[in-house]
Amino acid sequence: MLPFNLRSELFWDVDFENLHAENNKQIIVERVYSYGKLSELKDIERYYGKSRIVNIIKKIGYLDPKTFEFVLSYYQLKAKDFLCYTKKQLQVQHWV
């Protein structure tokens, strides 16, 4: 049981009942910021704290553009500090 309220639909591909707040913090933060409601975001923010969430998000390999821009704006951060941004910049696009 998680110490905060989240919808099980956010975790369609994992066993929701066995999620652990500490052991699975990256997937929890990633799914809530990508697909969650504002109330769910506030719940995990109260539990983990802003600085811890920022550290988790910075290490996520992919965030969709909308979520990425939201996180940058919400926490007033720079894109270059995120793995998903630097990883994206390293991908070479074909010119054909």
XYZ file of C-alpha atoms in Angstrom:
96
model
C 0.000 0.000 0.000
C 1.332 3.407 -0.969
C 1.318 6.261 1.579
C -0.468 8.507 -0.943
C -3.498 8.173 -3.208
C -2.851 7.278 -6.847
C -5.069 5.748 -9.502
C -4.095 2.213 -10.465
C -4.668 3.134 -14.137
C -1.379 5.040 -14.077
C 0.418 1.734 -13.626
C -1.271 -0.403 -16.269
C 1.831 -2.501 -16.902
C 2.983 -3.215 -13.336
C 1.451 -4.851 -10.280
C -0.067 -1.824 -8.554
C -0.584 -3.670 -5.265
C 3.151 -4.358 -4.961
C 4.388 -0.830 -5.695
C 6.655 0.483 -2.961
C 7.047 4.236 -2.464
C 10.828 4.051 -2.057
C 11.784 1.108 -4.271
C 9.632 2.296 -7.190
C 9.943 6.061 -6.809
C 11.167 6.683 -10.362
C 8.227 4.997 -12.083
C 5.803 6.603 -9.628
C 7.141 10.110 -10.289
C 7.372 9.527 -14.041
C 3.786 8.254 -14.355
C 2.244 10.890 -12.098
C 3.951 13.755 -13.919
C 3.145 12.285 -17.340
C -0.422 11.048 -16.779
C -1.549 12.043 -13.302
C -3.933 14.635 -11.965
C -2.764 17.741 -10.140
C -4.005 16.280 -6.839
C -1.809 13.194 -7.374
C 1.161 15.402 -8.192
C 0.633 17.347 -4.962
C 0.354 14.094 -2.969
C 3.678 12.723 -4.149
C 5.268 16.162 -3.801
C 4.257 16.221 -0.132
C 5.683 12.740 0.380
C 8.986 12.992 -1.528
C 9.599 16.749 -1.329
C 10.372 19.063 -4.239
C 14.148 18.642 -4.248
C 13.915 14.852 -4.256
C 11.356 14.884 -7.075
C 13.557 17.205 -9.130
C 16.501 14.833 -8.660
C 14.357 11.876 -9.750
C 12.945 13.675 -12.800
C 16.384 14.841 -13.933
C 17.446 11.179 -14.227
C 14.449 9.994 -16.280
C 15.517 8.962 -19.775
C 12.375 10.146 -21.578
C 9.633 12.674 -20.895
C 7.104 13.659 -23.524
C 7.483 17.308 -24.641
C 4.395 18.532 -22.765
C 5.500 16.975 -19.470
C 9.063 18.186 -19.966
C 7.954 21.794 -20.523
C 5.604 21.598 -17.533
C 8.411 20.394 -15.250
C 10.784 23.110 -16.506
C 8.190 25.803 -15.888
C 6.795 24.434 -12.604
C 10.204 24.067 -10.949
C 11.952 26.872 -12.906
C 14.748 24.590 -14.130
C 17.064 24.523 -17.138
C 16.654 21.872 -19.834
C 20.375 21.087 -20.014
C 20.226 19.553 -16.519
C 17.893 16.747 -17.623
C 18.978 13.358 -18.947
C 15.972 13.234 -21.279
C 17.112 16.532 -22.861
C 20.802 15.719 -23.191
C 19.960 12.234 -24.463
C 17.606 13.752 -27.050
C 20.330 16.154 -28.196
C 22.725 13.255 -28.782
C 20.383 11.477 -31.191
C 21.417 12.116 -34.774
C 18.548 12.786 -37.147
C 18.800 11.488 -40.700
C 18.640 14.193 -43.329
C 16.842 11.964 -45.857
